[in-house]
Every structure is written in structure tokens, then in C-alpha cells.
Coordinates of C-alpha atoms and ligand atoms in Angstrom, one line a residue:
M1 CA 15.2 -13.9 -6.0
L2 CA 16.4 -13.3 -2.7
R3 CA 19.5 -11.7 -4.0
A4 CA 17.1 -9.3 -6.0
V5 CA 15.0 -8.5 -3.3
K6 CA 18.0 -7.6 -0.8
S7 CA 19.3 -5.3 -3.6
H8 CA 16.1 -3.6 -4.0
K9 CA 15.8 -4.8 -7.2
F10 CA 12.6 -7.6 -7.1
H11 CA 10.8 -5.9 -9.7
L12 CA 13.4 -5.3 -12.0
W13 CA 14.0 -8.8 -11.6
N14 CA 10.9 -10.3 -12.3
Q15 CA 9.8 -7.8 -15.2
H16 CA 13.0 -9.0 -17.1
L17 CA 12.4 -12.7 -16.4
L18 CA 8.6 -12.0 -17.4
E19 CA 9.6 -10.2 -20.4
K20 CA 11.8 -13.2 -21.5
H21 CA 9.2 -15.8 -21.0
N22 CA 6.1 -14.2 -22.3
H23 CA 5.0 -13.0 -19.3
T24 CA 4.0 -15.8 -17.7
M25 CA 6.4 -18.4 -16.0
E26 CA 7.0 -21.3 -13.1
L27 CA 10.0 -21.0 -11.0
Q28 CA 11.4 -23.7 -8.6
M29 CA 11.8 -22.5 -5.2
F30 CA 13.0 -25.1 -2.4
G31 CA 11.5 -27.8 -4.3
E32 CA 8.4 -26.0 -4.8
K33 CA 6.7 -24.4 -7.9
L34 CA 5.6 -20.6 -8.0
V35 CA 3.8 -19.1 -11.2
M36 CA 4.8 -15.8 -11.5
T37 CA 2.6 -13.7 -14.4
D38 CA 1.5 -10.1 -15.5
D39 CA -0.5 -11.2 -18.2
P40 CA -3.9 -8.9 -18.0
E41 CA -5.9 -12.0 -18.6
N42 CA -4.2 -14.0 -16.1
I43 CA -5.0 -11.3 -13.7
Q44 CA -8.5 -11.1 -14.9
A45 CA -8.7 -14.8 -13.9
I46 CA -6.9 -14.5 -10.6
Q47 CA -9.0 -11.4 -9.2
E48 CA -12.5 -12.4 -10.8
T49 CA -13.6 -15.1 -13.5
Q50 CA -11.8 -17.8 -11.4
F51 CA -11.8 -16.0 -8.2
S52 CA -13.5 -19.3 -6.2
E53 CA -10.9 -21.2 -7.7
L54 CA -7.8 -19.6 -5.8
A55 CA -7.5 -19.0 -2.2
K56 CA -5.2 -17.6 0.3
S57 CA -2.8 -20.2 1.2
E58 CA -2.7 -22.0 4.9
E59 CA 1.2 -21.2 4.6
Q60 CA 0.2 -17.7 4.2
R61 CA -2.2 -17.8 7.1
I62 CA 0.5 -19.2 9.2
I63 CA 3.2 -17.0 8.5
F64 CA 0.9 -13.9 9.2
H65 CA -0.8 -15.4 12.0
N66 CA 2.4 -15.5 14.6
I67 CA 2.1 -11.7 14.3
F68 CA -0.9 -10.3 12.6
G69 CA -3.3 -12.9 13.9
D70 CA -6.2 -14.0 11.7
A71 CA -5.9 -10.9 9.6
I72 CA -8.3 -10.3 7.0
F73 CA -5.6 -10.8 4.2
G74 CA -5.0 -14.3 5.1
M75 CA -9.0 -15.3 5.1
N76 CA -10.9 -17.2 2.6
G77 CA -14.7 -17.9 1.9
E78 CA -17.2 -17.3 4.4
E79 CA -15.2 -16.3 7.1
W80 CA -13.6 -13.5 4.8
K81 CA -16.8 -12.5 3.3
A82 CA -18.0 -11.6 7.1
E83 CA -14.6 -9.8 7.9
A84 CA -14.9 -7.8 5.0
A85 CA -18.7 -6.7 5.4
L86 CA -17.6 -5.7 9.2
Y87 CA -14.7 -3.7 7.8
R88 CA -16.4 -2.2 4.5
V89 CA -18.7 -0.4 6.8
H90 CA -15.8 1.8 8.1
L91 CA -13.6 1.8 5.4
S92 CA -15.6 2.4 1.8
H93 CA -16.4 5.7 2.6
V94 CA -14.9 9.0 3.8
R95 CA -16.4 11.3 6.8
D96 CA -15.6 15.0 7.2
S97 CA -14.4 14.2 10.7
A98 CA -11.7 12.3 8.8
L99 CA -10.6 15.4 7.0
T100 CA -10.0 17.3 10.2
V101 CA -8.1 14.8 11.9
T102 CA -6.0 14.2 8.8
E103 CA -5.6 18.1 8.7
R104 CA -4.1 18.5 12.2
H105 CA -1.5 15.6 11.6
I106 CA -0.5 17.6 8.3
T107 CA 0.3 20.3 10.3
N108 CA 2.7 18.0 12.4
S109 CA 4.0 16.6 9.4
F110 CA 4.9 19.7 7.4
A111 CA 6.5 21.4 10.4
L112 CA 9.3 18.3 9.9
L113 CA 9.0 18.8 6.0
D114 CA 10.3 22.4 7.0
R115 CA 13.5 21.1 8.2
E116 CA 16.3 20.3 5.6
G117 CA 17.7 17.0 5.9
N118 CA 14.7 15.1 6.9
D119 CA 13.6 12.2 5.2
A120 CA 10.1 13.0 3.5
A121 CA 9.3 9.3 2.9
D122 CA 9.9 8.8 6.8
I123 CA 7.7 12.0 7.2
V124 CA 4.5 10.7 5.4
D125 CA 5.2 7.1 6.6
R126 CA 4.6 8.8 10.5
L127 CA 1.5 10.8 9.2
Q128 CA -0.4 7.7 7.7
L129 CA 0.4 6.2 10.7
D130 CA -1.0 8.9 13.0
V131 CA -4.2 9.4 10.5
V132 CA -5.1 5.8 10.5
T133 CA -4.7 4.9 13.8
E134 CA -7.0 8.1 15.0
V135 CA -9.8 7.4 12.6
F136 CA -9.6 3.7 12.8
L137 CA -8.4 2.7 15.9
G138 CA -9.7 6.0 18.1
E139 CA -6.2 7.0 19.4
S140 CA -3.4 8.1 17.6
T141 CA 0.0 7.1 17.5
N142 CA 1.3 10.7 17.3
S143 CA 4.5 9.4 16.1
L144 CA 5.1 12.8 14.4
T145 CA 5.3 14.1 17.8
S146 CA 6.2 12.1 20.2
N147 CA 8.9 9.1 19.9
Q148 CA 7.5 5.9 18.5
Q149 CA 10.4 4.2 16.8
Q150 CA 10.5 1.3 18.8
F151 CA 6.8 0.4 17.9
R152 CA 7.8 1.4 14.2
T153 CA 10.9 -0.6 13.7
A154 CA 9.4 -3.6 15.4
M155 CA 6.4 -3.4 12.6
E156 CA 9.2 -3.2 9.8
T157 CA 11.3 -6.1 11.0
L158 CA 8.0 -8.3 11.5
Q159 CA 6.7 -7.4 8.0
K160 CA 10.1 -7.7 6.2
I161 CA 10.4 -11.3 7.8
A162 CA 6.8 -12.0 6.9
C163 CA 7.4 -11.2 3.5
L164 CA 10.7 -13.6 3.0
R165 CA 9.3 -16.3 4.5
Q166 CA 6.1 -16.1 2.1
L167 CA 9.0 -16.1 -0.8
L168 CA 10.3 -19.2 0.9
G169 CA 6.7 -21.2 0.6
R170 CA 6.8 -24.0 3.1
V171 CA 10.3 -23.5 4.2
G172 CA 9.2 -20.1 5.5
V173 CA 6.2 -21.7 7.7
W174 CA 8.9 -23.2 10.0
L175 CA 10.8 -20.1 10.2
D176 CA 9.0 -18.6 13.3
D177 CA 9.0 -14.7 13.9
K178 CA 9.2 -15.7 17.7
Y179 CA 12.8 -16.8 17.6
L180 CA 14.0 -14.3 14.7
A181 CA 13.1 -11.3 16.2
P182 CA 11.4 -12.0 19.4
Q183 CA 11.7 -8.5 20.8
A184 CA 9.8 -7.0 17.6
V185 CA 7.2 -9.7 18.5
R186 CA 6.9 -8.2 22.1
Y187 CA 6.7 -4.7 21.1
L188 CA 3.8 -5.3 18.6
Q189 CA 1.9 -7.5 20.9
N190 CA 2.0 -4.8 23.6
Y191 CA 0.9 -2.1 21.1
Q192 CA -2.0 -4.4 20.2
N193 CA -3.1 -5.3 23.7
T194 CA -2.7 -1.7 24.4
M195 CA -5.1 -0.1 21.8
A196 CA -7.5 -3.4 22.6
D197 CA -7.3 -2.4 26.1
K198 CA -8.1 1.2 25.5
A199 CA -10.9 0.3 22.9
F200 CA -12.6 -2.0 25.9
L201 CA -12.4 1.0 28.3
R202 CA -13.9 3.3 25.8
T203 CA -16.9 1.2 24.5
G204 CA -17.6 -0.1 28.7
D205 CA -18.3 4.0 28.9
S206 CA -22.2 4.2 28.3
T207 CA -21.6 7.9 28.1
A208 CA -19.3 7.8 25.2
S209 CA -20.1 8.1 21.8
S210 CA -17.1 6.8 19.9
T211 CA -17.5 5.4 16.3
C212 CA -14.2 4.3 15.1
L213 CA -14.1 0.8 13.6
I214 CA -12.5 -1.1 16.6
D215 CA -15.1 0.3 18.8
D216 CA -17.8 -0.6 16.4
L217 CA -16.5 -4.3 16.6
I218 CA -16.5 -4.5 20.2
R219 CA -20.5 -3.5 20.4
Q220 CA -20.8 -6.4 17.7
G221 CA -19.3 -8.6 20.4
K222 CA -16.0 -9.2 18.8
S223 CA -13.7 -11.0 21.1
R224 CA -10.3 -9.3 22.4
K225 CA -8.1 -11.4 19.6
D226 CA -10.4 -10.0 16.9
I227 CA -9.8 -6.8 18.3
R228 CA -6.1 -7.1 18.3
N229 CA -6.1 -8.5 14.7
A230 CA -8.2 -5.4 13.7
V231 CA -5.4 -3.3 15.2
T232 CA -3.0 -4.6 12.8
S233 CA -4.8 -5.5 9.7
T234 CA -6.0 -2.0 9.7
L235 CA -2.3 -0.6 10.1
S236 CA -0.8 -2.8 7.9
A237 CA -3.5 -2.5 4.8
G238 CA -4.1 1.6 6.0
K239 CA -0.9 3.0 6.7
D240 CA 1.8 1.5 4.4
P241 CA 0.4 2.1 0.7
C242 CA -0.7 5.3 0.9
A243 CA 2.7 6.6 2.8
T244 CA 4.8 4.6 -0.2
A245 CA 2.4 6.3 -2.7
L246 CA 3.0 10.0 -1.2
A247 CA 6.7 9.6 -0.3
F248 CA 7.3 8.3 -4.1
A249 CA 4.4 11.1 -5.6
I250 CA 7.0 13.9 -3.6
Y251 CA 10.2 12.2 -4.8
E252 CA 8.7 12.5 -8.7
I253 CA 7.6 16.4 -7.9
A254 CA 10.7 17.5 -6.4
K255 CA 12.4 16.5 -9.9
R256 CA 10.3 18.2 -11.6
P257 CA 9.0 22.1 -11.0
H258 CA 6.9 22.0 -14.0
V259 CA 4.6 19.4 -12.3
F260 CA 4.2 21.0 -9.0
T261 CA 3.5 24.6 -10.6
K262 CA 0.7 23.0 -12.7
M263 CA -0.5 21.3 -9.4
K264 CA -0.5 24.7 -7.6
A265 CA -2.4 26.4 -10.4
E266 CA -4.9 24.0 -10.4
V267 CA -5.4 24.0 -6.8
E268 CA -5.4 27.9 -7.0
E269 CA -8.3 27.8 -9.6
H270 CA -10.5 25.7 -7.8
I271 CA -9.9 26.4 -4.2
V272 CA -10.7 29.8 -2.4
S273 CA -7.2 30.8 -0.9
N274 CA -6.7 30.2 2.8
T275 CA -9.4 27.7 2.9
L276 CA -9.2 24.3 3.6
P277 CA -10.0 21.8 1.0
T278 CA -13.3 19.9 1.1
L279 CA -14.4 16.5 -0.2
A280 CA -16.1 18.5 -2.9
D281 CA -13.2 20.8 -3.9
L282 CA -10.9 17.5 -3.9
R283 CA -13.2 15.9 -6.6
K284 CA -12.3 18.6 -8.9
L285 CA -8.5 18.5 -9.1
K286 CA -8.2 16.5 -12.1
Y287 CA -4.4 17.4 -12.3
I288 CA -3.6 16.2 -9.2
K289 CA -6.0 12.8 -9.8
M290 CA -3.5 12.2 -12.6
V291 CA -0.5 12.7 -10.2
I292 CA -1.6 9.9 -8.0
K293 CA -2.4 7.3 -10.7
E294 CA 0.8 8.1 -12.7
T295 CA 2.6 7.2 -9.0
L296 CA 0.7 4.0 -8.3
R297 CA 1.2 3.0 -12.0
N298 CA 4.9 3.8 -11.9
H299 CA 5.3 2.8 -8.3
H300 CA 3.0 0.1 -7.5
P301 CA 3.0 0.1 -3.4
L302 CA 1.9 -3.6 -3.1
G303 CA 4.5 -6.3 -3.0
Y304 CA 4.1 -9.9 -3.1
N305 CA 0.6 -11.4 -2.8
P306 CA 0.2 -14.9 -3.9
R307 CA -3.0 -17.2 -4.1
V308 CA -3.0 -20.8 -4.3
P309 CA -5.6 -22.9 -6.8
V310 CA -7.8 -25.3 -4.1
K311 CA -8.1 -27.5 -7.3
D312 CA -6.3 -28.4 -10.2
I313 CA -6.9 -25.4 -12.6
T314 CA -6.0 -24.1 -16.0
L315 CA -5.0 -20.0 -16.4
P316 CA -5.8 -18.7 -20.0
R317 CA -2.0 -17.7 -20.7
G318 CA 1.1 -19.2 -20.2
G319 CA 1.0 -22.0 -22.6
G320 CA 2.3 -22.8 -25.9
P321 CA 5.6 -21.6 -27.6
D322 CA 4.4 -17.9 -27.5
G323 CA 3.1 -18.0 -24.0
R324 CA -0.7 -17.3 -25.6
S325 CA -2.1 -20.6 -24.8
S326 CA -4.1 -21.7 -21.8
V327 CA -1.5 -23.3 -18.9
A328 CA -2.3 -26.0 -16.5
V329 CA -1.6 -25.3 -12.7
L330 CA -1.6 -27.7 -10.3
K331 CA -3.7 -27.5 -6.6
G332 CA -1.3 -25.9 -3.9
T333 CA 1.1 -24.3 -6.5
Q334 CA 2.0 -20.5 -5.2
I335 CA 0.4 -18.2 -8.3
S336 CA 1.6 -14.5 -7.9
D337 CA -0.2 -11.8 -10.5
L338 CA 2.6 -9.1 -10.9
L339 CA 1.8 -5.7 -11.3
S340 CA 4.9 -5.1 -13.2
L341 CA 2.2 -5.3 -16.0
Q342 CA 1.5 -1.6 -15.5
N343 CA 5.4 -0.6 -16.1
R344 CA 4.8 -2.7 -19.7
E345 CA 5.5 -0.6 -22.7
D346 CA 4.1 -3.7 -25.2
I347 CA 0.4 -2.9 -23.7
G348 CA 0.0 0.5 -24.5
A349 CA 1.9 2.7 -22.3
D350 CA 5.0 4.4 -24.5
D351 CA 8.2 5.3 -22.3
A352 CA 6.1 3.6 -19.7
S353 CA 9.1 3.6 -17.1
N354 CA 8.7 7.6 -17.0
W355 CA 6.6 9.2 -14.6
R356 CA 4.8 11.5 -16.4
P357 CA 1.1 12.5 -15.2
E358 CA 0.2 14.4 -18.6
R359 CA 0.1 11.0 -20.0
W360 CA -3.3 10.5 -18.6
E361 CA -4.8 13.2 -20.5
T362 CA -4.6 11.4 -23.9
W363 CA -4.0 7.7 -22.5
K364 CA -5.9 5.3 -20.8
P365 CA -5.5 1.8 -20.6
R366 CA -7.0 -0.7 -22.9
S367 CA -8.6 -2.8 -20.5
K368 CA -9.2 -2.3 -16.5
W369 CA -7.0 -4.9 -16.1
E370 CA -4.2 -3.3 -17.1
F371 CA -4.1 -1.4 -14.3
V372 CA -5.0 -2.6 -11.1
P373 CA -3.4 -0.6 -8.2
F374 CA -6.3 -1.4 -5.7
N375 CA -7.5 -5.2 -7.5
H376 CA -10.8 -5.3 -9.2
G377 CA -13.3 -8.1 -8.5
P378 CA -14.4 -9.4 -4.8
R379 CA -11.1 -8.9 -3.4
I380 CA -10.9 -4.8 -4.6
C381 CA -9.1 -2.7 -1.7
L382 CA -11.9 -1.7 1.1
G383 CA -9.8 1.5 1.6
Q384 CA -9.7 2.5 -1.8
Q385 CA -11.7 5.7 -1.4
F386 CA -10.0 6.8 1.9
A387 CA -6.5 6.0 0.3
N388 CA -7.3 8.6 -2.9
V389 CA -9.0 11.2 -0.5
Q390 CA -5.8 10.9 1.6
M391 CA -3.7 11.4 -0.9
E392 CA -5.4 14.0 -2.9
Y393 CA -5.9 16.1 0.4
F394 CA -1.9 15.9 1.4
L395 CA -1.1 16.9 -2.2
T396 CA -3.6 19.7 -2.0
R397 CA -2.4 21.0 1.5
L398 CA 1.5 20.8 0.0
C399 CA 0.6 23.2 -2.8
Q400 CA -1.3 25.6 -0.6
E401 CA 1.8 26.0 1.7
Y402 CA 4.7 25.3 0.0
E403 CA 6.3 27.7 -2.9
S404 CA 9.1 24.7 -4.6
I405 CA 9.9 21.3 -3.6
S406 CA 13.3 20.0 -5.0
L407 CA 15.8 17.2 -4.2
M408 CA 18.7 17.5 -2.0
S409 CA 21.8 16.6 -3.3
E410 CA 22.1 13.8 -0.9
S411 CA 18.9 12.1 -2.2
R412 CA 19.9 8.8 -4.4
P413 CA 18.3 8.0 -7.5
Q414 CA 15.4 5.5 -6.9
E415 CA 14.2 4.5 -10.4
G416 CA 12.9 1.0 -10.6
L417 CA 14.0 0.3 -7.0
M418 CA 11.8 -0.5 -4.2
R419 CA 12.2 -2.4 -0.9
L420 CA 10.0 -5.1 -0.4
E421 CA 8.3 -5.8 2.9
L422 CA 4.8 -6.9 2.9
N423 CA 4.3 -3.5 0.9
T424 CA 7.1 -2.1 -1.0
K425 CA 8.9 0.9 0.4
L426 CA 11.3 3.5 -0.8
A427 CA 14.6 2.2 -1.2
F428 CA 16.5 5.3 0.1
P429 CA 15.5 8.3 2.1
V430 CA 13.9 11.4 0.0
Y431 CA 15.8 14.1 1.1
A432 CA 13.6 17.4 -0.2
R433 CA 14.0 21.0 0.2
C434 CA 10.3 22.1 0.8
I435 CA 10.1 26.0 0.7
R436 CA 7.1 27.8 2.2
K437 CA 5.0 30.6 0.4
D438 CA 5.6 32.6 3.6
S439 CA 9.0 32.6 3.6
K440 CA 10.0 34.9 0.8
Ligands
HEM501 C1 -2.8 3.6 -2.2 C2 -3.0 3.2 -1.2 C3 -3.6 1.9 -1.6 C4 -3.3 1.0 -2.2 C5 -2.6 1.0 -3.5 C6 -3.9 -0.6 -2.0 C7 -4.3 -1.6 -2.7 C8 -4.9 -2.7 -2.3 C9 -5.0 -4.2 -3.1 C10 -4.1 -4.2 -4.2 C11 -5.4 -5.0 -2.2 C12 -5.8 -6.3 -2.3 C13 -4.8 -7.5 -1.7 C14 -5.1 -9.0 -1.7 O1 -5.5 -9.2 -3.0 O2 -4.9 -9.7 -0.7 C15 -6.3 -4.2 -0.9 C16 -6.8 -4.6 0.5 C17 -6.9 -4.0 1.4 N1 -6.8 -2.8 1.7 FE1 -5.9 -1.7 0.2 N2 -4.7 0.0 -0.6 C18 -4.4 1.2 -0.2 C19 -4.7 1.9 0.9 C20 -5.5 1.0 1.9 C21 -6.1 2.1 2.9 C22 -6.0 3.3 3.2 C23 -7.0 1.1 3.8 C24 -7.4 1.0 5.0 C25 -8.2 2.4 5.7 C26 -6.9 0.0 3.1 C27 -7.4 -1.6 3.6 C28 -7.4 -2.7 2.9 C29 -8.3 -3.7 3.3 C30 -8.7 -3.7 4.5 C31 -7.9 -4.8 2.3 C32 -8.3 -6.3 2.6 C33 -9.2 -6.9 1.7 C34 -9.6 -8.0 1.7 O3 -8.6 -9.1 1.8 O4 -10.8 -8.0 1.0 N3 -6.3 0.2 1.9 N4 -5.6 -3.1 -1.1

């Protein structure tokens, strides 16, 4: 497994094994059991019907705790419900002001995209960092216009370590980041402290009317520790998946000029030229929505995200010679539902490994449990709407500003590959040649 992670083939590796073992299998990792499944019925059980029987594990909480504090991802029960309710107020709808912020940072990102040889994946990662920090944390990191590389590298290092620690189960609990990457821990803690200090200063000023997530949490009496947690939770949840999805979308579009032509035609049809897209405009862009869905289907941006049963349980699939009977899972066993199911040909999507947005004109998953980019059930992604608007807005602006996008010869093929950090990232840089409309 670790070799597969290192060679960016974790998805391919587990997809191959799951196909061989009827889509649910049990592995032994350092003497501990680990169940992996990409069976839609099991995914439904984990995310919805047996939700209360499965929890985020104590090991996971410890692994996250050293760096991310008590982040929402590691919480369970009433504590999780209360935290999710606080976040939902800010994450579940998109304000027009978020588009103004996004537009400002997109302008900076396009200035970098214009320069050949820049990595488009890195640019959209910085874009999402700058947008998410300004919208939810009250002040942008401005990584597109200033050098924030030390902080970004620290975050990546610690996410990579946390992911490996999770895969190692209980052994991973003993590998403390404070010893493995002390400098990265220091950078991240400095960042959290600075953001928290600024938020307490802002909210202490009675004439200020800031309404971002962390300022609101402070006004509700949350502690400094809670604010530090909110800083990194929002960054990890809010930045990475959108950045990865956008980077893969650029990679795929750059290989297929006809897709970009079709996207541009749709944008020209629905949005008056030289005007910025509104939320109402974005709702009309059906083909761009298909491009996003196809990217999330083909390159799911979330990584390894296990649960553990709080008592001995039965999952609906995985037992018997064909794996179609129920199977017992003991309390405390790590269970990971793997979204490789979205790349399975046998559940309906022909040529599933191909990125083909047009499939969504005629194809739809037979059940919602066969397409789960944002989870379903109680633990659904709280930022789903914000994420979709971010991706739609970026792609629309790309269509308005650029004549063509193509891959440069330095770009390496990325099909089936991904770097596994907490979320997934592209295995290699995306060197794209982006030609402006007005450059003719
Ligand atoms: C393409 C983009 C995105 C995808 C595919 C995605 C997907 C997901 C998934 C699958 C989960 C559930 C994780 C779990 O089971 O523990 C999740 C959780 C979460 N997401 Fe997203 N997400 C995206 C973007 C965002 C954005 C932009 C935000 C914030 C602005 C956000 C905020 C959250 C939060 C706070 C949680 C934790 C929910 C909880 O534990 O109850 N996500 N996301």
C-alpha cells in the first residue's frame, strides 16, 4: 500500500484489488484490520443508514489534533452536530460579496496563467487559498501576489504526514509531527496564531462590522483554541478539493479543444459580453456543470477518510463467495469507503476511465450512492454550494478571457494518478499554454 501511495497509484492499486475481491475486502496493516469497500450499498450504510454505528476514530482525532486541533472532521455525536451548525451558517450559502472577492483573486491568477511555464495546478491552489482565507477568515493570504511558500509547504508536509499516519492505524498515533516535521508545525502554528490574533482585534473594535466565519465564532464566545481550529479546518476543507478539481478540469480541457469551444459558446449564449457572471448566470451553464461533475467523477479530490464501528456491526455487502451477502465487522476496525466506485464500468458508466462531460447529457447514476463527491447523509459536505460556485465562476471567467488552452510538451500524463495527502493532489505539474482572446 505504501509503495502505491509513493508512486501516486493508490487509487489504481485499491481499484484493482477491489475488483478482484468483489468490491469489499479486509486487509491487515501492522496487525490491524482494515476494511475497504467501493460497493454502493456499503457506502449508503456507512454514510446514511448505519451512520450512528460508525464514528471518526480516536486515533484519527489524535493524529489531527497535533496539527489541526480539534477539527470538525474528527468530531462525533453532539459535539460534531454543534460544530457543524456553527459552520453551516457561513458555508451553506454563497453571498454576492464572495464573487467580488473571487473575481479579484482570479484576476491575479490569470496574470500568472498568462506566463508560459507556470504550473496551472499550483496557480489554482494559491487562488483557492487566497479566496477561502478572505471569505471565511477575514483576511486573504495573498499567496498569488506575495511569497507564502513556507506556509504552503508546511501545510502540505503536515497533511502528507497525517495521511500516512492514518494509513498506519494505531502505529501512526505514535509518530508525532512535532518530531517528524518540527519546522512545519511551527510555521502552521504561527499562521493560526496570527489569524486568530487579527480576528480578536477586528471583533474587539465595536465599530467594525466584519461578518466572516471566525469573527462570528468569536462573537458567539468561542475560545482562542476554537478559532485556531476553525482556521485550519476551513483551510483544509475549503481549499484543497476545489483546487484539485479545478486543476484536473484545466488538464482535461487543455487536452480537448472541442470542450473549451463548447464551454465558450455556452458562456457567450448566456452572459452578456464584458459583464461579470452573476449567481443567476451561473445557474444557466449546464455544460460547465457537466464539466465539473465529470471531473469530480473521474478525479475525485478526497483522499482516505475512514470510519470505525462503535460496536460490532454488519455491512450489507462483502460476505459469501460473490461478496453479495452481508459481512460482520468488529468494533474498532477501520472502514474506508472508496470513491473508486465512480470509475467503475460495471455500475453503468461505459468507458468510465475516460473524461467525457457529454456523458451527463444522457447518463445518470442509477442511484445517488453511485456518485458521491460531496457525501450524502448527515455528514454531507458543508461547503458544497460554495465549492460549485467557485468552480463554475472560475471556468466561466476562463471562457470569457481565453481563446485557447493547450498542454505544453513538458506536461506529463496524469491519468489514474494522484498524490495522496489528506485530500488528493495532482501527481505532476500542469504546464498549460493559455492564449488570451485579445492577444490576436
Ligand atoms: C470540490 C470541492 C469539494 C468536495 C468534493 C468536498 C467533499 C467533501 C466530503 C466528501 C466531505 C465529507 C468528509 C467526511 O466524510 O468526513 C466534506 C466535508 C466537509 N467539507 Fe467539503 N468538499 C469540497 C469543498 C468544500 C469547501 C469549498 C468547503 C468550505 C468552504 C468545504 C467544507 C467542508 C466541511 C467544513 C466539511 C466537514 C463536514 C463534517 O465533518 O461534518 N468543502 N467535503
